[in-house]
Short mmCIF file of C-alpha atoms and ligand atoms in Angstrom, two decimals:
data_model
loop_
_atom_site.label_atom_id
_atom_site.label_comp_id
_atom_site.label_asym_id
_atom_site.label_seq_id
_atom_site.Cartn_x
_atom_site.Cartn_y
_atom_site.Cartn_z
CA MET M 1 118.47 52.95 128.89
CA HIS M 2 116.46 51.05 126.50
CA LEU M 3 118.25 51.36 123.09
CA LEU M 4 113.96 52.12 121.72
CA GLN M 5 113.75 54.14 125.43
CA LYS M 6 116.90 56.22 123.97
CA HIS M 7 115.70 56.70 120.30
CA LEU M 8 112.40 58.58 121.56
CA CYS M 9 113.99 60.91 123.72
CA MET M 10 116.64 61.71 120.80
CA LEU M 11 113.67 62.18 118.75
CA ALA M 12 112.07 64.87 120.74
CA ILE M 13 115.29 66.55 121.67
CA SER M 14 115.08 66.92 117.70
CA LEU M 15 111.92 68.55 117.72
CA ALA M 16 111.69 71.06 120.15
CA VAL M 17 115.28 72.05 118.42
CA VAL M 18 112.66 72.48 114.98
CA SER M 19 110.34 74.05 116.78
CA SER M 20 111.76 76.23 118.65
CA GLY M 21 115.28 76.46 118.57
CA ASN M 22 115.60 78.41 114.94
CA ALA M 23 112.86 80.49 115.25
CA ALA M 24 116.18 84.45 114.56
CA THR M 25 115.40 87.52 116.57
CA LEU M 26 114.68 89.78 113.48
CA VAL M 27 115.28 93.33 112.91
CA GLU M 28 112.94 96.30 111.62
CA PRO M 29 115.75 98.75 110.21
CA THR M 30 115.07 102.59 110.42
CA LEU M 31 116.07 104.89 107.76
CA HIS M 32 116.44 108.87 107.63
CA ILE M 33 117.48 111.09 105.06
CA GLN M 34 120.48 113.65 105.33
CA PRO M 35 118.10 116.22 106.60
CA ASP M 36 117.90 119.76 104.51
CA ALA M 37 119.44 122.66 106.41
CA THR M 38 118.61 125.25 104.54
CA GLY M 39 114.91 125.07 103.99
CA ALA M 40 112.03 123.94 105.55
CA GLY M 41 113.71 120.17 105.69
CA ARG M 42 112.27 117.16 102.93
CA VAL M 43 111.71 114.20 103.83
CA ALA M 44 111.04 110.92 101.39
CA LEU M 45 107.55 108.54 101.24
CA THR M 46 107.98 105.98 99.95
CA LEU M 47 104.81 103.50 99.38
CA ASP M 48 104.30 100.25 98.96
CA ALA M 49 102.42 97.76 95.87
CA CYS M 50 102.15 94.54 98.42
CA GLY M 51 99.94 92.77 96.04
CA GLY M 52 96.35 94.22 95.93
CA GLN M 53 95.58 97.02 93.68
CA THR M 54 96.34 100.84 93.16
CA ASP M 55 94.65 103.61 95.45
CA ASN M 56 93.81 105.82 92.91
CA ARG M 57 93.39 108.25 95.39
CA ILE M 58 97.16 108.69 96.87
CA LEU M 59 98.47 107.74 92.77
CA SER M 60 96.22 111.05 91.89
CA ALA M 61 97.27 113.07 94.83
CA LEU M 62 101.12 113.29 93.90
CA VAL M 63 100.56 113.25 90.02
CA GLU M 64 98.68 116.60 90.92
CA ASN M 65 100.51 118.17 93.09
CA LYS M 66 103.63 117.13 91.76
CA ILE M 67 105.52 115.40 95.24
CA PRO M 68 107.70 112.02 93.79
CA ALA M 69 107.76 109.13 95.84
CA THR M 70 109.25 105.86 96.06
CA ILE M 71 107.07 103.40 94.97
CA PHE M 72 108.20 99.60 96.31
CA VAL M 73 106.08 97.09 94.29
CA THR M 74 106.09 93.42 93.85
CA GLY M 75 105.66 90.90 91.27
CA ILE M 76 102.20 90.39 91.88
CA TRP M 77 101.07 93.63 92.25
CA LEU M 78 103.00 94.68 89.23
CA LYS M 79 101.60 91.76 87.17
CA ARG M 80 97.30 93.40 88.54
CA ASN M 81 98.68 97.07 87.80
CA ALA M 82 99.47 97.29 84.75
CA ALA M 83 97.79 101.13 84.69
CA ALA M 84 99.31 102.19 87.29
CA VAL M 85 102.69 101.29 86.68
CA GLU M 86 101.66 102.49 83.12
CA ILE M 87 101.41 106.20 84.98
CA MET M 88 104.67 106.13 87.19
CA ARG M 89 106.36 105.64 84.17
CA ALA M 90 105.08 108.70 82.14
CA HIS M 91 105.90 110.08 85.57
CA PRO M 92 109.37 109.20 85.36
CA ASP M 93 110.36 112.67 87.24
CA LEU M 94 107.62 111.08 90.08
CA PHE M 95 108.50 107.43 90.83
CA GLU M 96 111.05 105.76 90.81
CA LEU M 97 110.42 102.25 91.61
CA GLU M 98 112.00 100.15 93.59
CA ASN M 99 111.94 95.52 94.35
CA HIS M 100 109.40 94.18 97.74
CA GLY M 101 110.40 91.04 96.48
CA GLY M 102 108.34 88.68 93.96
CA HIS M 103 106.31 87.13 95.87
CA HIS M 104 105.87 89.64 98.89
CA VAL M 105 107.53 86.63 101.48
CA PRO M 106 109.32 88.24 104.21
CA ALA M 107 112.91 88.20 103.93
CA VAL M 108 113.70 86.12 107.02
CA ASP M 109 116.06 82.81 106.33
CA THR M 110 115.05 80.90 109.25
CA PRO M 111 110.87 79.50 108.89
CA GLN M 112 108.89 81.34 111.45
CA LYS M 113 105.11 83.62 111.28
CA ILE M 114 105.70 87.85 110.75
CA TYR M 115 102.31 89.04 111.26
CA GLY M 116 101.11 86.18 110.41
CA ILE M 117 102.44 85.74 107.00
CA ARG M 118 104.62 83.10 106.76
CA SER M 119 108.57 83.97 105.91
CA ALA M 120 111.13 83.11 103.24
CA GLY M 121 112.43 80.08 105.89
CA SER M 122 115.47 79.60 103.79
CA PRO M 123 118.49 81.12 102.21
CA ASP M 124 118.28 80.62 99.34
CA ALA M 125 113.90 81.67 99.49
CA VAL M 126 115.47 84.80 100.09
CA LEU M 127 117.39 84.54 97.30
CA ALA M 128 114.77 83.76 95.83
CA GLU M 129 111.77 86.41 97.05
CA VAL M 130 114.43 89.57 96.05
CA GLU M 131 116.15 88.18 92.36
CA SER M 132 112.95 87.39 91.54
CA GLY M 133 110.72 90.74 92.15
CA ALA M 134 114.20 92.54 90.31
CA ALA M 135 113.55 90.37 87.20
CA ALA M 136 109.71 91.90 87.63
CA LEU M 137 109.90 94.96 87.74
CA ALA M 138 113.45 94.96 84.60
CA ARG M 139 110.50 93.10 82.57
CA THR M 140 108.96 96.65 82.82
CA GLY M 141 111.77 98.52 81.38
CA GLU M 142 112.18 100.42 84.68
CA PRO M 143 116.21 100.90 85.96
CA ALA M 144 117.09 98.03 87.71
CA PRO M 145 116.41 98.52 91.39
CA LYS M 146 119.03 99.77 94.03
CA TRP M 147 116.73 99.83 96.97
CA PHE M 148 115.18 96.18 98.32
CA ARG M 149 112.22 96.10 101.22
CA GLY M 150 111.10 93.24 102.24
CA ALA M 151 107.20 92.44 102.94
CA THR M 152 106.49 93.40 106.98
CA ALA M 153 109.31 95.18 107.19
CA GLU M 154 111.59 92.94 108.91
CA TYR M 155 114.08 90.56 108.46
CA SER M 156 116.36 88.63 110.37
CA PRO M 157 120.43 89.96 110.37
CA SER M 158 122.11 86.60 107.93
CA ALA M 159 119.37 87.99 105.81
CA ILE M 160 119.99 91.60 105.47
CA ALA M 161 124.18 90.40 105.53
CA MET M 162 122.85 88.19 101.97
CA ILE M 163 120.80 91.11 100.04
CA ARG M 164 123.97 93.60 100.96
CA LYS M 165 126.18 90.72 98.93
CA LEU M 166 122.96 91.21 96.14
CA GLY M 167 124.12 94.94 95.80
CA PHE M 168 120.45 96.29 97.17
CA LYS M 169 120.98 98.47 100.10
CA ILE M 170 118.21 98.20 102.37
CA ALA M 171 115.20 100.43 102.77
CA GLY M 172 113.32 101.05 106.85
CA PHE M 173 112.27 103.44 107.89
CA SER M 174 111.10 105.89 110.58
CA ILE M 175 107.48 106.84 110.30
CA ASN M 176 104.85 104.56 109.86
CA GLY M 177 102.25 106.24 108.45
CA ASP M 178 99.29 104.06 108.20
CA GLY M 179 100.05 101.25 110.60
CA GLY M 180 99.87 98.56 107.93
CA SER M 181 97.09 100.67 105.57
CA LEU M 182 94.84 99.56 108.96
CA LEU M 183 94.64 103.24 110.65
CA GLY M 184 91.75 104.94 110.09
CA ALA M 185 92.37 108.21 107.91
CA ARG M 186 92.62 110.60 110.87
CA GLU M 187 95.42 108.75 112.10
CA THR M 188 96.98 108.34 109.07
CA THR M 189 96.49 112.07 108.24
CA ARG M 190 98.08 112.38 112.37
CA ARG M 191 101.85 110.51 111.66
CA ILE M 192 101.91 111.60 108.68
CA ALA M 193 101.87 115.55 109.23
CA ALA M 194 104.24 115.30 111.87
CA ALA M 195 106.81 114.45 110.11
CA ARG M 196 109.82 116.73 110.10
CA ASP M 197 113.24 117.01 107.86
CA GLY M 198 114.86 113.84 107.23
CA ASP M 199 112.19 111.40 107.72
CA VAL M 200 111.31 108.35 105.97
CA ILE M 201 107.91 107.62 105.46
CA ILE M 202 106.41 103.95 104.36
CA ALA M 203 102.19 103.28 103.96
CA HIS M 204 100.24 101.73 101.24
CA ILE M 205 99.40 102.38 98.06
CA ASN M 206 97.16 99.04 97.39
CA GLN M 207 94.80 99.01 99.06
CA PRO M 208 92.25 101.53 97.40
CA THR M 209 89.60 100.52 100.00
CA HIS M 210 90.65 101.49 103.02
CA ALA M 211 90.27 104.22 104.84
CA ALA M 212 94.44 105.00 106.04
CA GLY M 213 94.49 106.08 102.32
CA GLU M 214 92.94 109.67 102.70
CA GLY M 215 94.77 110.23 105.33
CA VAL M 216 97.93 109.53 102.92
CA VAL M 217 96.70 111.82 101.20
CA GLN M 218 95.59 114.89 103.68
CA GLY M 219 98.49 113.99 105.85
CA LEU M 220 101.23 114.87 102.21
CA LEU M 221 99.12 118.31 101.45
CA ALA M 222 99.01 119.06 104.86
CA LEU M 223 103.39 119.03 104.97
CA LYS M 224 103.34 120.21 101.43
CA GLU M 225 101.60 123.67 103.18
CA LYS M 226 103.87 123.64 105.34
CA GLY M 227 106.98 123.73 103.32
CA LEU M 228 109.04 120.69 103.29
CA THR M 229 110.05 119.23 99.88
CA PHE M 230 110.17 115.63 99.23
CA VAL M 231 112.90 113.48 97.73
CA ARG M 232 113.11 109.88 96.05
CA LEU M 233 115.34 106.98 98.05
CA ASP M 234 117.63 107.29 94.77
CA ASP M 235 118.24 112.03 95.56
CA ALA M 236 119.12 111.61 98.70
CA ASP M 237 121.62 109.82 101.36
CA GLY M 238 119.31 107.15 103.20
CA ILE M 239 121.28 106.07 106.52
CA GLY M 240 120.32 102.71 107.96
CA ASN M 241 120.72 101.28 111.27
CA HIS M 242 121.28 97.17 110.93
CA GLY M 243 123.88 97.53 108.45
CA THR M 244 120.71 98.41 105.92
CA THR M 245 122.73 101.02 103.62
CA ASP M 246 126.87 101.16 104.75
ZN1 ZN N 1 104.09 94.83 102.07
#
């Protein structure tokens, strides 16, 4: 083979490796809490504040009905939603703030797109995302976060191992309440109202214009009506798969 041909051939092979060989197989971990065999059951409500604004329908309903929740906040959201942060900090019995990353970048250490969002793409970028999220929370005066949930809630297994080494548990879920805040109110209500003892619900508190937010409120009120109680992740033993909590 001529030298030039050989060179072009090698170039083609290495390009193919870059474009397809590096994408990691991602996992979407589940999380449950210890069931409460003695009562009507208990569930953990987790709400993501990815970016954007605050859904005050949900925030007011939580305060009025004394429903505790674990809120996963990003550095971006904290900067733009000082009033909501004040309300949460004024009710430490209700709200636990945890780490959703500095910039809402998926905790995946290979370059790829997840739901159209570009991943962190390298181990260093995953570290930066996790640590900048924790630093942003520290600036609010809140206790240091113990849980992390990455943007899109999908991870490369190697990123999970890194985040665990930083001392965070990783918050999966067992009920996708609002389908990324894109579901209608009725379907969101149905999904959340179907939660059972030990479930961990995920929904969003940053999309005030979406119909899903109304469904979050209705679903939670239905659970309360049935006698279920709500706990935050710090107040329950969370059990996740894919090495996220053990
Ligand atoms: Zn998010």
